[in-house]
CSV table of C-alpha atoms in Angstrom, one decimal:
chain,number,residue,atom,x,y,z
A,19,UNK,CA,-96.9,-12.0,-27.8
A,20,UNK,CA,-93.8,-9.9,-28.4
A,21,UNK,CA,-90.4,-11.6,-28.4
A,22,UNK,CA,-87.5,-10.3,-26.5
A,23,UNK,CA,-85.1,-8.2,-28.5
A,24,UNK,CA,-81.8,-6.4,-28.2
A,25,UNK,CA,-83.4,-3.4,-26.4
A,26,UNK,CA,-83.9,-5.6,-23.4
A,27,UNK,CA,-80.2,-5.9,-22.8
A,28,UNK,CA,-80.1,-2.2,-22.0
A,29,UNK,CA,-82.8,-2.5,-19.4
A,30,UNK,CA,-83.3,-3.6,-15.9
A,31,UNK,CA,-86.6,-4.2,-14.3
A,32,UNK,CA,-87.2,-3.1,-10.7
A,33,UNK,CA,-90.0,-5.0,-8.9
A,34,UNK,CA,-92.3,-2.7,-6.9
A,35,UNK,CA,-94.5,-4.7,-4.5
A,36,UNK,CA,-97.8,-3.1,-4.0
A,37,UNK,CA,-101.4,-4.2,-3.1
A,38,UNK,CA,-104.0,-4.4,-5.9
A,39,UNK,CA,-105.5,-1.1,-5.0
A,40,UNK,CA,-102.2,0.7,-5.7
A,41,UNK,CA,-101.6,-1.1,-8.9
A,42,UNK,CA,-100.9,1.4,-11.8
A,43,UNK,CA,-102.3,0.9,-15.3
A,44,UNK,CA,-100.5,-1.9,-17.2
A,45,UNK,CA,-98.0,-0.8,-19.8
A,46,UNK,CA,-98.8,-2.9,-22.8
A,47,UNK,CA,-95.2,-2.7,-24.0
A,48,UNK,CA,-93.9,-4.5,-20.9
A,49,UNK,CA,-96.4,-7.4,-20.8
A,50,UNK,CA,-94.1,-10.0,-22.2
A,51,UNK,CA,-91.3,-9.3,-19.7
A,52,UNK,CA,-93.9,-9.1,-16.9
A,53,UNK,CA,-95.1,-12.6,-17.8
A,54,UNK,CA,-91.6,-13.9,-17.6
A,55,UNK,CA,-91.0,-12.4,-14.2
A,56,UNK,CA,-94.3,-13.7,-12.9
A,57,UNK,CA,-93.5,-17.2,-14.3
A,58,UNK,CA,-90.1,-17.0,-12.5
A,59,UNK,CA,-91.6,-15.9,-9.2
A,60,UNK,CA,-94.4,-18.5,-9.3
A,61,UNK,CA,-91.8,-21.2,-9.9
A,62,UNK,CA,-89.8,-20.1,-6.8
A,63,UNK,CA,-92.8,-19.5,-4.5
A,64,UNK,CA,-94.3,-22.9,-5.5
A,65,UNK,CA,-91.0,-24.5,-4.6
A,66,UNK,CA,-91.1,-22.8,-1.2
A,67,UNK,CA,-94.7,-23.8,-0.6
A,68,UNK,CA,-95.0,-27.2,-1.9
A,69,UNK,CA,-91.7,-29.0,-2.6
A,70,UNK,CA,-91.0,-31.1,0.4
A,71,UNK,CA,-88.7,-34.0,1.0
A,72,UNK,CA,-90.8,-37.0,-0.2
A,73,UNK,CA,-87.5,-38.8,-1.2
A,74,UNK,CA,-85.9,-38.4,2.1
A,75,UNK,CA,-86.5,-41.9,3.5
A,76,UNK,CA,-85.5,-43.6,0.3
A,77,UNK,CA,-82.2,-41.7,0.0
A,78,UNK,CA,-81.2,-41.9,3.6
A,79,UNK,CA,-81.8,-45.8,3.6
A,80,UNK,CA,-79.6,-46.1,0.5
A,81,UNK,CA,-76.9,-44.3,2.5
A,82,UNK,CA,-77.4,-46.4,5.4
A,83,UNK,CA,-78.6,-43.5,7.5
A,84,UNK,CA,-81.5,-43.7,10.0
A,85,UNK,CA,-84.2,-41.1,10.4
A,86,UNK,CA,-84.2,-41.9,14.1
A,87,UNK,CA,-81.5,-41.7,16.7
A,88,UNK,CA,-79.0,-43.9,15.1
A,89,UNK,CA,-75.4,-43.0,15.6
A,90,UNK,CA,-74.9,-41.5,12.2
A,91,UNK,CA,-71.8,-39.5,13.1
A,92,UNK,CA,-69.7,-42.5,12.0
A,93,UNK,CA,-70.7,-42.1,8.5
A,94,UNK,CA,-68.2,-39.4,7.3
A,95,UNK,CA,-69.9,-39.3,3.9
A,96,UNK,CA,-72.7,-37.4,5.5
A,97,UNK,CA,-70.4,-34.7,6.8
A,98,UNK,CA,-68.6,-34.5,3.5
A,99,UNK,CA,-71.8,-34.1,1.5
A,100,UNK,CA,-73.2,-31.5,3.8
A,101,UNK,CA,-70.1,-29.4,3.5
A,102,UNK,CA,-70.1,-29.8,-0.3
A,103,UNK,CA,-73.6,-28.6,-0.5
A,104,UNK,CA,-73.0,-25.6,1.8
A,105,UNK,CA,-70.0,-24.4,-0.4
A,106,UNK,CA,-71.5,-25.4,-3.8
A,107,UNK,CA,-72.0,-22.7,-6.4
A,108,UNK,CA,-75.7,-22.7,-5.8
A,109,UNK,CA,-75.1,-21.3,-2.3
A,110,UNK,CA,-71.7,-19.8,-2.2
A,111,UNK,CA,-70.1,-17.5,-4.8
A,112,UNK,CA,-66.5,-17.7,-3.5
A,113,UNK,CA,-63.8,-20.0,-4.5
A,114,UNK,CA,-62.7,-22.7,-2.0
A,115,UNK,CA,-59.3,-21.1,-1.9
A,116,UNK,CA,-60.9,-18.0,-0.3
A,117,UNK,CA,-62.7,-19.9,2.4
A,118,UNK,CA,-60.4,-22.9,3.0
A,119,UNK,CA,-59.3,-21.5,6.4
A,120,UNK,CA,-62.9,-22.1,7.7
A,121,UNK,CA,-63.1,-25.8,6.6
A,122,UNK,CA,-61.9,-27.3,9.8
A,123,UNK,CA,-64.0,-25.2,12.0
A,124,UNK,CA,-67.1,-25.9,9.8
A,125,UNK,CA,-66.4,-29.7,9.9
A,126,UNK,CA,-66.1,-29.6,13.7
A,127,UNK,CA,-69.4,-27.6,14.1
A,128,UNK,CA,-71.3,-29.9,11.7
A,129,UNK,CA,-69.9,-33.0,13.4
A,130,UNK,CA,-71.0,-31.8,16.8
A,131,UNK,CA,-74.7,-31.5,15.6
A,132,UNK,CA,-74.5,-34.8,13.7
A,133,UNK,CA,-73.4,-36.6,16.9
A,134,UNK,CA,-76.5,-35.3,18.6
A,135,UNK,CA,-78.7,-36.0,15.6
A,136,UNK,CA,-80.0,-32.5,15.6
A,137,UNK,CA,-80.6,-29.7,13.0
A,138,UNK,CA,-77.5,-27.7,12.1
A,139,UNK,CA,-78.0,-24.1,13.1
A,140,UNK,CA,-77.0,-21.6,10.4
A,141,UNK,CA,-77.0,-17.8,10.6
A,142,UNK,CA,-77.0,-15.1,8.0
A,143,UNK,CA,-76.5,-11.4,8.4
A,144,UNK,CA,-79.3,-9.8,6.4
A,145,UNK,CA,-78.8,-6.1,7.3
A,146,UNK,CA,-80.2,-3.4,9.5
A,147,UNK,CA,-83.8,-4.0,8.8
A,148,UNK,CA,-84.5,-1.8,5.8
A,149,UNK,CA,-83.6,-1.4,2.0
A,150,UNK,CA,-81.1,1.3,0.9
A,151,UNK,CA,-82.4,3.9,-1.6
A,152,UNK,CA,-82.2,3.2,-5.3
A,153,UNK,CA,-82.9,6.8,-5.9
A,154,UNK,CA,-81.1,9.2,-3.5
A,155,UNK,CA,-82.4,12.3,-5.3
A,156,UNK,CA,-85.8,11.7,-3.6
A,157,UNK,CA,-85.4,12.1,0.2
A,158,UNK,CA,-86.9,9.4,2.3
A,159,UNK,CA,-86.6,6.7,-0.4
A,160,UNK,CA,-85.2,4.0,1.9
A,161,UNK,CA,-87.8,1.2,2.2
A,162,UNK,CA,-88.9,-0.7,5.3
A,163,UNK,CA,-91.1,-3.0,3.0
A,164,UNK,CA,-90.6,-6.6,2.0
A,165,UNK,CA,-89.8,-7.2,-1.7
A,166,UNK,CA,-88.9,-10.2,-3.9
A,167,UNK,CA,-85.4,-10.2,-2.4
A,168,UNK,CA,-86.7,-11.6,0.8
A,169,UNK,CA,-88.8,-14.2,-1.2
A,170,UNK,CA,-85.7,-15.3,-3.1
A,171,UNK,CA,-83.7,-15.6,0.2
A,172,UNK,CA,-86.3,-17.9,1.5
A,173,UNK,CA,-86.2,-19.9,-1.7
A,174,UNK,CA,-82.5,-20.3,-1.3
A,175,UNK,CA,-82.9,-21.4,2.3
A,176,UNK,CA,-85.6,-23.9,1.4
A,177,UNK,CA,-83.5,-25.3,-1.5
A,178,UNK,CA,-80.6,-25.7,1.0
A,179,UNK,CA,-82.8,-27.3,3.6
A,180,UNK,CA,-84.2,-29.8,1.0
A,181,UNK,CA,-80.8,-30.7,-0.3
A,182,UNK,CA,-79.4,-31.4,3.2
A,183,UNK,CA,-82.5,-33.2,4.4
A,184,UNK,CA,-82.0,-35.7,1.6
A,185,UNK,CA,-78.8,-36.9,3.2
A,186,UNK,CA,-79.3,-35.8,6.9
A,187,UNK,CA,-82.9,-35.9,8.1
A,188,UNK,CA,-82.6,-33.4,10.9
A,189,UNK,CA,-81.4,-30.9,8.2
A,190,UNK,CA,-80.9,-27.2,9.2
A,191,UNK,CA,-82.3,-24.4,11.3
A,192,UNK,CA,-81.7,-21.0,9.7
A,193,UNK,CA,-81.6,-17.8,11.6
A,194,UNK,CA,-81.8,-14.4,9.9
A,195,UNK,CA,-79.8,-11.8,11.9
A,196,UNK,CA,-81.0,-8.2,11.8
A,197,UNK,CA,-78.4,-5.7,13.3
A,198,UNK,CA,-80.9,-2.7,13.6
A,199,UNK,CA,-79.0,-1.2,16.5
A,200,UNK,CA,-76.1,-0.6,14.0
A,201,UNK,CA,-78.6,1.0,11.6
A,202,UNK,CA,-79.8,3.3,14.4
A,203,UNK,CA,-76.3,4.2,15.7
A,204,UNK,CA,-74.9,4.9,12.2
A,205,UNK,CA,-77.7,6.3,10.2
A,206,UNK,CA,-80.3,7.3,12.9
A,207,UNK,CA,-82.7,4.8,11.4
A,208,UNK,CA,-85.8,4.4,13.7
A,209,UNK,CA,-85.8,1.1,15.7
A,210,UNK,CA,-89.6,1.1,15.5
A,211,UNK,CA,-89.4,1.2,11.7
A,212,UNK,CA,-86.8,-1.6,11.5
A,213,UNK,CA,-89.0,-3.7,13.9
A,214,UNK,CA,-91.9,-3.1,11.5
A,215,UNK,CA,-89.8,-4.5,8.7
A,216,UNK,CA,-88.9,-7.6,10.9
A,217,UNK,CA,-92.6,-8.2,11.6
A,218,UNK,CA,-93.4,-8.1,7.9
A,219,UNK,CA,-90.6,-10.5,7.2
A,220,UNK,CA,-91.7,-12.9,9.9
A,221,UNK,CA,-95.2,-12.7,8.5
A,222,UNK,CA,-93.8,-13.7,5.1
A,223,UNK,CA,-91.9,-16.5,6.6
A,224,UNK,CA,-95.1,-17.8,8.2
A,225,UNK,CA,-97.2,-17.3,5.1
A,226,UNK,CA,-94.7,-19.4,3.1
A,227,UNK,CA,-94.8,-22.1,5.8
A,228,UNK,CA,-91.2,-21.8,6.7
A,229,UNK,CA,-91.5,-20.9,10.4
A,230,UNK,CA,-90.3,-24.4,11.4
A,231,UNK,CA,-87.1,-23.8,9.4
A,232,UNK,CA,-86.5,-20.1,9.7
A,233,UNK,CA,-86.4,-17.7,12.6
A,234,UNK,CA,-85.0,-14.3,13.3
A,235,UNK,CA,-82.4,-12.8,15.7
A,236,UNK,CA,-83.1,-9.1,16.1
A,237,UNK,CA,-80.3,-7.1,17.7
A,238,UNK,CA,-82.6,-4.6,19.5
A,239,UNK,CA,-84.4,-7.4,21.2
A,240,UNK,CA,-81.3,-9.0,22.7
A,241,UNK,CA,-78.4,-6.6,23.0
A,242,UNK,CA,-79.3,-2.9,22.8
A,243,UNK,CA,-75.8,-1.7,23.3
A,244,UNK,CA,-76.5,1.9,22.0
A,245,UNK,CA,-76.8,3.3,25.5
A,246,UNK,CA,-73.4,2.0,26.5
A,247,UNK,CA,-71.5,4.2,24.0
A,248,UNK,CA,-71.7,7.8,23.0
A,249,UNK,CA,-71.5,8.8,19.4
A,250,UNK,CA,-68.3,10.8,20.0
A,251,UNK,CA,-66.3,7.8,21.2
A,252,UNK,CA,-65.4,6.6,17.8
A,253,UNK,CA,-62.3,7.7,15.9
A,254,UNK,CA,-63.1,9.8,12.8
A,255,UNK,CA,-61.6,8.8,9.5
A,256,UNK,CA,-59.6,11.4,7.6
A,257,UNK,CA,-61.0,10.7,4.1
A,258,UNK,CA,-63.4,8.5,2.2
A,259,UNK,CA,-63.6,7.5,-1.5
A,260,UNK,CA,-66.4,8.3,-3.8
A,261,UNK,CA,-67.9,4.8,-3.6
A,262,UNK,CA,-68.0,5.0,0.2
A,263,UNK,CA,-69.6,8.4,0.0
A,264,UNK,CA,-72.3,7.2,-2.4
A,265,UNK,CA,-72.9,4.2,-0.1
A,266,UNK,CA,-73.6,6.5,2.8
A,267,UNK,CA,-76.2,8.4,0.8
A,268,UNK,CA,-77.9,5.2,-0.3
A,269,UNK,CA,-78.3,4.1,3.3
A,270,UNK,CA,-79.3,7.5,4.5
A,271,UNK,CA,-81.8,7.8,1.6
A,272,UNK,CA,-80.7,11.3,0.9
A,273,UNK,CA,-77.8,13.5,-0.2
A,274,UNK,CA,-75.3,14.5,2.4
A,275,UNK,CA,-72.0,16.5,2.7
A,276,UNK,CA,-68.7,14.7,2.5
A,277,UNK,CA,-68.1,15.7,6.1
A,278,UNK,CA,-71.3,13.9,7.2
A,279,UNK,CA,-70.3,10.9,5.1
A,280,UNK,CA,-67.0,10.7,6.9
A,281,UNK,CA,-68.7,10.8,10.2
A,282,UNK,CA,-71.2,8.1,9.3
A,283,UNK,CA,-68.5,5.8,8.0
A,284,UNK,CA,-66.5,6.3,11.2
A,285,UNK,CA,-69.6,5.4,13.2
A,286,UNK,CA,-70.1,2.3,11.1
A,287,UNK,CA,-66.6,0.9,11.6
A,288,UNK,CA,-67.0,1.6,15.4
A,289,UNK,CA,-70.4,0.0,15.7
A,290,UNK,CA,-70.0,-3.1,13.6
A,291,UNK,CA,-67.1,-4.3,15.8
A,292,UNK,CA,-69.3,-3.8,18.9
A,293,UNK,CA,-72.3,-5.5,17.3
A,294,UNK,CA,-70.4,-8.4,15.9
A,295,UNK,CA,-68.9,-9.2,19.3
A,296,UNK,CA,-72.2,-9.0,21.1
A,297,UNK,CA,-74.1,-11.0,18.4
A,298,UNK,CA,-71.4,-13.7,18.4
A,299,UNK,CA,-71.9,-14.1,22.2
A,300,UNK,CA,-75.5,-14.9,21.4
A,301,UNK,CA,-74.8,-17.1,18.4
A,302,UNK,CA,-71.9,-19.0,20.0
A,303,UNK,CA,-69.6,-21.4,18.0
A,304,UNK,CA,-71.9,-21.8,15.1
A,305,UNK,CA,-71.8,-21.1,11.3
A,306,UNK,CA,-72.5,-17.5,10.5
A,307,UNK,CA,-72.8,-16.3,6.9
A,308,UNK,CA,-72.7,-12.9,5.3
A,309,UNK,CA,-74.0,-12.2,1.8
A,310,UNK,CA,-70.9,-10.7,0.4
A,311,UNK,CA,-67.3,-10.6,1.6
A,312,UNK,CA,-64.0,-9.1,0.6
A,313,UNK,CA,-62.2,-10.7,3.5
A,314,UNK,CA,-62.8,-14.4,3.4
A,315,UNK,CA,-65.9,-14.6,5.5
A,316,UNK,CA,-68.2,-17.4,4.8
A,317,UNK,CA,-71.0,-16.4,2.3
A,318,UNK,CA,-74.5,-17.5,1.4
A,319,UNK,CA,-76.1,-16.4,-1.9
A,320,UNK,CA,-79.2,-14.5,-0.8
A,321,UNK,CA,-80.8,-15.0,-4.3
A,322,UNK,CA,-80.0,-17.4,-7.2
A,323,UNK,CA,-76.7,-16.3,-8.8
A,324,UNK,CA,-76.4,-13.5,-6.3
A,325,UNK,CA,-73.2,-12.1,-4.8
A,326,UNK,CA,-74.7,-9.1,-3.1
A,327,UNK,CA,-76.4,-7.9,0.0
A,328,UNK,CA,-80.2,-7.6,-0.8
A,329,UNK,CA,-80.6,-4.7,1.6
A,330,UNK,CA,-78.2,-2.5,-0.5
A,331,UNK,CA,-81.1,-1.9,-2.9
A,332,UNK,CA,-83.9,-4.0,-4.3
A,333,UNK,CA,-83.8,-7.3,-6.2
A,334,UNK,CA,-85.0,-7.0,-9.8
A,335,UNK,CA,-84.3,-8.7,-13.2
A,336,UNK,CA,-82.2,-8.3,-16.3
A,337,UNK,CA,-82.3,-10.4,-19.5
A,338,UNK,CA,-79.2,-12.4,-20.1
A,339,UNK,CA,-77.5,-13.5,-23.5
A,340,UNK,CA,-79.8,-16.5,-23.7
A,341,UNK,CA,-83.0,-14.4,-23.5
A,342,UNK,CA,-83.7,-15.6,-20.0
A,343,UNK,CA,-84.4,-13.3,-17.1
A,344,UNK,CA,-82.2,-13.4,-14.1
A,345,UNK,CA,-82.3,-11.7,-10.8
A,346,UNK,CA,-79.9,-8.9,-10.0
A,347,UNK,CA,-79.5,-6.3,-7.2
A,348,UNK,CA,-80.7,-2.9,-8.4
A,349,UNK,CA,-78.9,0.0,-6.7
A,350,UNK,CA,-78.5,3.7,-7.3
A,351,UNK,CA,-75.5,3.0,-9.6
A,352,UNK,CA,-77.3,0.4,-11.7
A,353,UNK,CA,-80.2,2.8,-12.2
A,354,UNK,CA,-77.7,5.3,-13.5
A,355,UNK,CA,-76.1,2.9,-15.8
A,356,UNK,CA,-79.1,1.1,-17.3
A,357,UNK,CA,-82.6,2.1,-18.4
A,358,UNK,CA,-84.6,1.1,-15.3
A,359,UNK,CA,-88.3,0.1,-15.9
A,360,UNK,CA,-90.6,-0.6,-13.0
A,361,UNK,CA,-92.8,-3.8,-12.9
A,362,UNK,CA,-95.6,-3.7,-10.2
A,363,UNK,CA,-96.6,-6.9,-8.5
A,364,UNK,CA,-99.0,-7.7,-5.7
A,365,UNK,CA,-96.7,-10.2,-3.9
A,366,UNK,CA,-99.1,-11.4,-1.2
A,367,UNK,CA,-101.8,-11.8,-3.7
A,368,UNK,CA,-99.6,-13.9,-5.9
A,369,UNK,CA,-98.7,-16.1,-2.9
A,370,UNK,CA,-102.3,-16.7,-1.8
A,371,UNK,CA,-103.3,-17.3,-5.5
A,372,UNK,CA,-100.8,-20.1,-5.7
A,373,UNK,CA,-101.8,-21.6,-2.3
A,374,UNK,CA,-105.5,-21.5,-3.4
A,375,UNK,CA,-104.7,-23.1,-6.7
A,376,UNK,CA,-102.8,-25.9,-5.0
A,377,UNK,CA,-105.8,-26.6,-2.7
A,378,UNK,CA,-108.3,-26.6,-5.6
A,379,UNK,CA,-106.1,-29.0,-7.6
A,380,UNK,CA,-105.8,-31.5,-4.7
A,381,UNK,CA,-109.5,-31.2,-3.8
A,382,UNK,CA,-110.3,-32.1,-7.4
A,383,UNK,CA,-107.9,-35.1,-7.4
A,384,UNK,CA,-109.5,-36.3,-4.1
A,385,UNK,CA,-113.0,-36.1,-5.5
């Protein structure tokens, strides 16, 4: 087996999820790194599928907390521990200084649910229901498919669920928010296609056995506001920077003129305000995360070590200074900066393989 060497530091590895019939010939030179990636994914998927909360009763008894309807709101340690978990580095990349203005509100929300001994609702804005292009030179390169970014998001949610359940048995209920009306209004993205993405994501959630923990809030199914506003109602910006211009092309999946980019950004600023107001009416006074924020919003890492929106590209891997692979968000810019190699994985086949292996092992033990 080849060892990792310095050339790997110059590379990033984009994961292409395909079925076995679309699998290209294996590149022998990449076998070692592919093994590392597969081992990483197997570990995360096994955690989602099989790591439960066997220690819950023991831990909660030690803390003097009942799994029943005992009045646990008196135990302020529970509230404090939950907040510490939510804002720990595993789940939040921001400093406490950046989000301290949310603490009182978060405490009040969590306390309200602890009083009722019910799951704590959490919401995360995932995006418009598709992945932005990592190669804008090829028109139509946006993706409505599931990739490992969604798997790692579910891993993060399951990890948070398990951590909180150890100290508060009702734990959490996580809702993934898809603002596909914004995607349609801003970039003319087909609602049917974003709904197709949502169906695939919900199927993944069920296959991974997380449908009791995770559900979805799809904008087009609850507040299709697009008919209330005309696309000429928004105020046009005068100028945009190059990064904004590039970002527009990524989400369009094609090149566009500067004039078109200005128009699209103006639409976005108009649309996101309307969308947030309407979605907040549905969500109510609960905790709502974004994946990345420059304005002090609450954030949730959508993949281990992440500080990025997974729908801005695709999640892949790089090799760190300790020769360990770590997940990163691959975008058009990172493909320009690094040598980008593609690794093909049949994600669903891998999940079913792990489920079947688990069943076989437990059948053998029972015999």
